PDB file of C-alpha atoms and ligand atoms in Angstrom:
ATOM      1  CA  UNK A 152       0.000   0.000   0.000  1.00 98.00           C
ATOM      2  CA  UNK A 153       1.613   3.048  -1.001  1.00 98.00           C
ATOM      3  CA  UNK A 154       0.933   6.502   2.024  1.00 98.00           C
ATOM      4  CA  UNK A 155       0.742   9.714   0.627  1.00 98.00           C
ATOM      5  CA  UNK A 156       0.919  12.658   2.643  1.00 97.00           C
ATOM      6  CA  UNK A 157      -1.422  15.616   1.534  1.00 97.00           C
ATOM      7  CA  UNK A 158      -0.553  19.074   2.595  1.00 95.00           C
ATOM      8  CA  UNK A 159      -1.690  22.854   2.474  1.00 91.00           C
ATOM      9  CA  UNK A 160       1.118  24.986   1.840  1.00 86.00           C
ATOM     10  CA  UNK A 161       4.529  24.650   0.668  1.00 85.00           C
ATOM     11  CA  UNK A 162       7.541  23.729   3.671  1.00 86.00           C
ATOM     12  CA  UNK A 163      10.657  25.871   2.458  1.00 87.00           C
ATOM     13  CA  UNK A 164      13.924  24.418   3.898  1.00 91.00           C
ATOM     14  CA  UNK A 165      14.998  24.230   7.190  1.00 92.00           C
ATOM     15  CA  UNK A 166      14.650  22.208  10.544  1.00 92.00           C
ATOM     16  CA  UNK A 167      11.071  20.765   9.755  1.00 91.00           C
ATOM     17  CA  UNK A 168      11.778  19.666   6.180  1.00 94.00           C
ATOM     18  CA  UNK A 169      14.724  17.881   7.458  1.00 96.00           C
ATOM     19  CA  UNK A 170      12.895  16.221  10.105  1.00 96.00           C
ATOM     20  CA  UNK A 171       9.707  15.530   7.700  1.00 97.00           C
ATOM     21  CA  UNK A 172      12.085  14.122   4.825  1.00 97.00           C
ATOM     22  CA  UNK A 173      14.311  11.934   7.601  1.00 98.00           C
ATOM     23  CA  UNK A 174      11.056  10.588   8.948  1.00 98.00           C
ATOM     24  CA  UNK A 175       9.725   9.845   5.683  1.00 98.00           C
ATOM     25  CA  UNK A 176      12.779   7.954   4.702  1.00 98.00           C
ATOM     26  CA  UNK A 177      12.536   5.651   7.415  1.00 98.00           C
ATOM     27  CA  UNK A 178       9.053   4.786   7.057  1.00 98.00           C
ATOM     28  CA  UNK A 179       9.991   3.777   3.409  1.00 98.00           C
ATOM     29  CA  UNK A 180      12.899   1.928   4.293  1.00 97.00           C
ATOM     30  CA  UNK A 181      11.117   0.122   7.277  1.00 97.00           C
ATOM     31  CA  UNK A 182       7.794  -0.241   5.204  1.00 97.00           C
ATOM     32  CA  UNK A 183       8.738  -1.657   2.244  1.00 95.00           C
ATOM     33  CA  UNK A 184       9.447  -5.192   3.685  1.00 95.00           C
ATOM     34  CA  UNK A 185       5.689  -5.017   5.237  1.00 97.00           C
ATOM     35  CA  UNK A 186       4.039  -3.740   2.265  1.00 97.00           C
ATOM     36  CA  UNK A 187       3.955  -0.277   2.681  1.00 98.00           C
ATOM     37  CA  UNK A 188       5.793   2.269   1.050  1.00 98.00           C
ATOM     38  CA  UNK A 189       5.911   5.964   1.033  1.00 98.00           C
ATOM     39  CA  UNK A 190       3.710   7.956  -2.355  1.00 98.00           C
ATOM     40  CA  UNK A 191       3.330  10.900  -3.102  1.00 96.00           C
ATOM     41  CA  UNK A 192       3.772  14.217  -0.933  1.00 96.00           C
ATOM     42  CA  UNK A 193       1.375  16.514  -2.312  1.00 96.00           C
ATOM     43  CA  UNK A 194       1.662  19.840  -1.574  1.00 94.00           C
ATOM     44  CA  UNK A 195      -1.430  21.807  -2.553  1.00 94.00           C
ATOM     45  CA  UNK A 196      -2.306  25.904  -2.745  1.00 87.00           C
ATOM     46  CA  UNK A 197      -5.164  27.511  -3.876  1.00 81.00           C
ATOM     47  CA  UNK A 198      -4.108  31.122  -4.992  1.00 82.00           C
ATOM     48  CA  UNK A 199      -7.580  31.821  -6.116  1.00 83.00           C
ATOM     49  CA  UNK A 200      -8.954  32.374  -2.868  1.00 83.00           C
ATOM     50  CA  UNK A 201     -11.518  28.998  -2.669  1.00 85.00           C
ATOM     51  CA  UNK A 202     -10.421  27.965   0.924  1.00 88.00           C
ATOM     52  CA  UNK A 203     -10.894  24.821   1.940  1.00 91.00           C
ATOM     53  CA  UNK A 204     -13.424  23.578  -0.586  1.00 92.00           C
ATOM     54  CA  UNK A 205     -11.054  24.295  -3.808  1.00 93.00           C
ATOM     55  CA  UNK A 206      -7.802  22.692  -1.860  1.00 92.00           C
ATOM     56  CA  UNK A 207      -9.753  19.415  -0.776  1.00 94.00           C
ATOM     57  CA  UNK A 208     -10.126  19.163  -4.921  1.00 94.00           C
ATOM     58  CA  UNK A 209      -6.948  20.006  -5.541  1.00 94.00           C
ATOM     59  CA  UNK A 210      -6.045  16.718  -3.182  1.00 95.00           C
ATOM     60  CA  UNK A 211      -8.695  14.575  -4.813  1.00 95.00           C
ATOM     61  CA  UNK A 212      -7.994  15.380  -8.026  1.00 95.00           C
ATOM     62  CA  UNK A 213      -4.456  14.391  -7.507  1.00 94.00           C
ATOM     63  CA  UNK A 214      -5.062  11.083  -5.537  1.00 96.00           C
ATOM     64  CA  UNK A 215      -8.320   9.768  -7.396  1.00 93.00           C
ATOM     65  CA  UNK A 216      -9.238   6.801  -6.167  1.00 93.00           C
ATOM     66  CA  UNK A 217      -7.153   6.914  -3.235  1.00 97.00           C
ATOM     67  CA  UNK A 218      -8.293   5.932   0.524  1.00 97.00           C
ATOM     68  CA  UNK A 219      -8.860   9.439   2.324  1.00 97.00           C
ATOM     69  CA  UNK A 220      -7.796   9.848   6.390  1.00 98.00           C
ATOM     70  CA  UNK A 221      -7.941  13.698   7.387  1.00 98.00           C
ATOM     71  CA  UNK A 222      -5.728  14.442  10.676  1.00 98.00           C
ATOM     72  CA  UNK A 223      -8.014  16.837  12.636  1.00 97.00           C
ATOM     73  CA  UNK A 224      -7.618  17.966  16.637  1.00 97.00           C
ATOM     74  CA  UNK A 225     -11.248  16.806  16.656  1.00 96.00           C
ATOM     75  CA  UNK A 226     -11.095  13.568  15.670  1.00 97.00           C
ATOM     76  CA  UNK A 227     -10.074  10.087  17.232  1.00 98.00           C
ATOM     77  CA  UNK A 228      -7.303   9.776  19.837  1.00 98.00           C
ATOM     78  CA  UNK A 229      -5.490   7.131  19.911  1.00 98.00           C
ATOM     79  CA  UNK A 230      -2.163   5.219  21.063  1.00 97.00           C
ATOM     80  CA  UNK A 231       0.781   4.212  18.991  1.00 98.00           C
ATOM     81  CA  UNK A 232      -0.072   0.488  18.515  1.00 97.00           C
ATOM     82  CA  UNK A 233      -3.562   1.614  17.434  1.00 98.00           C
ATOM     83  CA  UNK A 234      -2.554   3.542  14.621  1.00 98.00           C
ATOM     84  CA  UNK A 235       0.183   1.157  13.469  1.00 98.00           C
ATOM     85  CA  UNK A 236      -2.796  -1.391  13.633  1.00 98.00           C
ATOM     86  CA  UNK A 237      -5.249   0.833  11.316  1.00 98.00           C
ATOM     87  CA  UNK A 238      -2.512   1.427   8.936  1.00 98.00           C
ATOM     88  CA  UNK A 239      -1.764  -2.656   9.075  1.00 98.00           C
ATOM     89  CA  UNK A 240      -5.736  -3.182   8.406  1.00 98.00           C
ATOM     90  CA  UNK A 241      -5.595  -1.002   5.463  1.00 97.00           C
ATOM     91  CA  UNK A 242      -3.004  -2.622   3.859  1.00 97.00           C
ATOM     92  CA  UNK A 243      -4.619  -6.054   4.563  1.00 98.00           C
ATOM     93  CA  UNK A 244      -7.712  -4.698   2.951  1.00 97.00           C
ATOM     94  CA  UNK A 245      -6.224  -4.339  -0.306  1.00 96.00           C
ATOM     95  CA  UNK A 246      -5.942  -0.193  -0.150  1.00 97.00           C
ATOM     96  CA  UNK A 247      -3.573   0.178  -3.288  1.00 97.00           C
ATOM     97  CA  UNK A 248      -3.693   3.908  -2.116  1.00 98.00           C
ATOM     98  CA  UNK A 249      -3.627   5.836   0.878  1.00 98.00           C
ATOM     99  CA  UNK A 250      -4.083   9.633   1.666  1.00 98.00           C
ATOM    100  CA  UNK A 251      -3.200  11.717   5.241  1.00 98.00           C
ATOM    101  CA  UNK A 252      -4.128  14.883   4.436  1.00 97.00           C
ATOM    102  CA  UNK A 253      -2.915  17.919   6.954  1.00 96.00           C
ATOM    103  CA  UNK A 254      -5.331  20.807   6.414  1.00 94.00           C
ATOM    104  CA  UNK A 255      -4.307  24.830   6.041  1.00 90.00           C
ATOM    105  CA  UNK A 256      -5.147  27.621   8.511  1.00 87.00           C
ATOM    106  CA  UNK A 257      -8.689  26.660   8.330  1.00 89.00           C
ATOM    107  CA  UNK A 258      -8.531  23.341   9.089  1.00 93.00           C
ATOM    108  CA  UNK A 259     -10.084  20.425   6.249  1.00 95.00           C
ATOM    109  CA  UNK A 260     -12.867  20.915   4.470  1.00 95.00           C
ATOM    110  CA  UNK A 261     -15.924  19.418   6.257  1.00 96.00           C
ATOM    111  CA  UNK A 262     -16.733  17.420   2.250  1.00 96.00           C
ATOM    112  CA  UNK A 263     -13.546  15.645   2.509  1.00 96.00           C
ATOM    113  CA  UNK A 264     -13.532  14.920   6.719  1.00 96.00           C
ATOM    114  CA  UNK A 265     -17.314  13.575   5.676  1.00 96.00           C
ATOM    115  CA  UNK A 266     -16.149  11.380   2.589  1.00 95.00           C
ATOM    116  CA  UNK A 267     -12.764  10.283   5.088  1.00 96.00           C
ATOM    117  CA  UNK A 268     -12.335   6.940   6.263  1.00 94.00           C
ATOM    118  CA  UNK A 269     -10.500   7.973   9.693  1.00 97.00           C
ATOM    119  CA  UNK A 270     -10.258  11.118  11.370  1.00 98.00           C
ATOM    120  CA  UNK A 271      -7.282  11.297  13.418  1.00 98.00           C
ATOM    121  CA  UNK A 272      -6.260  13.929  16.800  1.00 98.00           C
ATOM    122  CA  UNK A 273      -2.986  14.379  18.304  1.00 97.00           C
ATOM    123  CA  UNK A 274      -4.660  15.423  20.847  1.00 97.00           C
ATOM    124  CA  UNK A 275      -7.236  18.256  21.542  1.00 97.00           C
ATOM    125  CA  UNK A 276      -4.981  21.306  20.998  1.00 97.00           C
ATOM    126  CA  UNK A 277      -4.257  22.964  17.743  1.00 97.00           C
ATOM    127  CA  UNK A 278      -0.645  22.431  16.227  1.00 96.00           C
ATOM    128  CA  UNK A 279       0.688  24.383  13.462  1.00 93.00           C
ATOM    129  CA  UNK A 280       0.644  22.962   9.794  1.00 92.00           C
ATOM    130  CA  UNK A 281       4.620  22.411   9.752  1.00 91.00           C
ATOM    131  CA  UNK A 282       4.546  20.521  12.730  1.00 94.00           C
ATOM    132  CA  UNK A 283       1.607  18.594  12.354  1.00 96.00           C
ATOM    133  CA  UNK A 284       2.669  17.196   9.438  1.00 95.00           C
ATOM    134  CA  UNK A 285       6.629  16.319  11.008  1.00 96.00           C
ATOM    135  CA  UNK A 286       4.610  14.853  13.873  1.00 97.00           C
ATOM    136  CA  UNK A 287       2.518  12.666  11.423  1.00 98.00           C
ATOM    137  CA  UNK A 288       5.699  11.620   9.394  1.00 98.00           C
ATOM    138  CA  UNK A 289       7.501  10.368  13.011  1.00 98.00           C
ATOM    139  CA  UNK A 290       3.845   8.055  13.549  1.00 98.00           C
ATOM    140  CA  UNK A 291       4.317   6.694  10.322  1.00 98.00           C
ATOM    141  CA  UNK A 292       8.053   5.893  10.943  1.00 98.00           C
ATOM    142  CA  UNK A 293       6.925   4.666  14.597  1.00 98.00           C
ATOM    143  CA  UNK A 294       3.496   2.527  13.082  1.00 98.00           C
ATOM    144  CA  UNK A 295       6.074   0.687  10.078  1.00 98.00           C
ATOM    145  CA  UNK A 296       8.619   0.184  13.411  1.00 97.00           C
ATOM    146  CA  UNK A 297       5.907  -1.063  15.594  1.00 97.00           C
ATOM    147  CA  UNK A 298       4.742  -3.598  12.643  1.00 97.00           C
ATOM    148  CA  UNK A 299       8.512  -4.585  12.098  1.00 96.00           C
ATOM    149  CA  UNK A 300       8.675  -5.395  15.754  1.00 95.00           C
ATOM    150  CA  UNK A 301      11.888  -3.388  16.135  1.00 90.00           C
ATOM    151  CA  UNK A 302      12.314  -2.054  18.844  1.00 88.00           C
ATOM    152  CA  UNK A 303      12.425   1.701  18.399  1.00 92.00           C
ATOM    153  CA  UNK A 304       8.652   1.555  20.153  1.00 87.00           C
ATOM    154  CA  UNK A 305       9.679   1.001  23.591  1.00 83.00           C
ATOM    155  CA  UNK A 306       6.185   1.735  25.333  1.00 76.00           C
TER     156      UNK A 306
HETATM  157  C1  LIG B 107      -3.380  25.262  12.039  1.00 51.89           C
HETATM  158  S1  LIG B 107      -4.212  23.734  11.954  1.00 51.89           S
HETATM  159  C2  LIG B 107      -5.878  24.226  11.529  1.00 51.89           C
HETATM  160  C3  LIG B 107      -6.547  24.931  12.647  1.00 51.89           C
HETATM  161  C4  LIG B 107      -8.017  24.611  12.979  1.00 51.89           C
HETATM  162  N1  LIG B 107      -8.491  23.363  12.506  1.00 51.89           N
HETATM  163  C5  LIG B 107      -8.919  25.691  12.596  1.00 51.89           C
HETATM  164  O1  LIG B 107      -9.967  25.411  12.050  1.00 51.89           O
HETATM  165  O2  LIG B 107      -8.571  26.849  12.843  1.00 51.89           O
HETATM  166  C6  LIG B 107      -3.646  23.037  10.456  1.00 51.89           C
HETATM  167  C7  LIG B 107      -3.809  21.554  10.352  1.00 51.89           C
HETATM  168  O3  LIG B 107      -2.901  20.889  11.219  1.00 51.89           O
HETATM  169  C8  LIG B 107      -3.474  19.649  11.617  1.00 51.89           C
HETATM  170  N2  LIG B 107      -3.551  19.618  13.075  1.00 51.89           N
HETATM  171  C9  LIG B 107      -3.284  20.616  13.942  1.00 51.89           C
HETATM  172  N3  LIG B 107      -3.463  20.224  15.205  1.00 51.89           N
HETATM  173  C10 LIG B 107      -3.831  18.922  15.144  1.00 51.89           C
HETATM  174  C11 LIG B 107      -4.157  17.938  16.127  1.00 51.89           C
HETATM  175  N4  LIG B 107      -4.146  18.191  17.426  1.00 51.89           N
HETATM  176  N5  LIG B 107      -4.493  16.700  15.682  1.00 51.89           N
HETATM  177  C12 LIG B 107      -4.518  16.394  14.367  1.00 51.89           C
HETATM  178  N6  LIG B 107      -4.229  17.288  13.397  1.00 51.89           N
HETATM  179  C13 LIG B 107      -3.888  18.533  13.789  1.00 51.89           C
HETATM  180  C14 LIG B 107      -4.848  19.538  10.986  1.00 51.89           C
HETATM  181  O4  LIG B 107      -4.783  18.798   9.792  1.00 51.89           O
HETATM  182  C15 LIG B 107      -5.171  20.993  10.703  1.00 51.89           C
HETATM  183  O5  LIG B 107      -6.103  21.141   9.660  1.00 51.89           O
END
């Protein structure tokens, strides 16, 4: 199953894009033996002013077809293990492709969080785009880890 991270705005260079890119590395690396791999990372903007609506098509329309889980400070919290299990049942499902999408400054667009498969919290407060989406990339290298039975997990 191939993970695609979906983003609002562009990361320039510095200390998050290093931590997002060495994150994303090792979930390939340690997901490709289990089946999953890292996609695409789509970065989306909508100069035109649409908001949330017109970058939740920009997303779908370059992931058709593709699973949809929207990260969201509202939606289910859960541990470590539980989100390295959801990410195992997707790929046991069949899911050729699957989306995290990491909303702007105002959040995801209530079409896609309704048409999402998972809506997933960090917990209840509000992190900043750049961080939420190094944060997500560290899960995915912990969830691949966790599945691997290595033993970076030590919880
Ligand atoms: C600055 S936040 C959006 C703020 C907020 N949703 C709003 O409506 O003002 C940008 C994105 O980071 C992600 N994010 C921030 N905090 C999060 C949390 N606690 N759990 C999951 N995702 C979070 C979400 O994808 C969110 O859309």
């Amino acid at each position: 199953m191939k993970v695609h991270l979906c983003v609002v705005g562009r990361l320039k260079k510095g200390p998050e894009k290093a931590l997002l890119d060495d994150y994303l590395r090792r979930f390939d690396k340690t997901g490709r033996g289990l089946g999953l791999s890292l996609g695409q990372v789509v970065e989306v903007e909508d100069r035109k002013g649409g908001g949330m609506a017109a970058e939740a098509e920009l997303i779908r329309a370059r992931l058709p077809g593709a699973v949809f889980w929207v990260m969201d400070e509202r939606g289910e919290i859960m541990t470590s293990p539980e989100f390295a299990e959801r990410l195992g049942a997707q790929r046991d499902r069949g899911i050729g492709d699957l989306a995290l999408v990491i909303g702007g400054a105002d959040g995801i667009d209530p079409g896609l969080r309704a048409d999402a498969g998972s809506a997933i919290s960090f917990g209840k407060m509000v992190w900043p785009h750049m961080l939420a989406r190094v944060m997500l990339s560290e899960q995915l290298y912990r969830a691949a880890s966790i599945l691997a039975g290595s033993p970076y997990h030590r919880v």
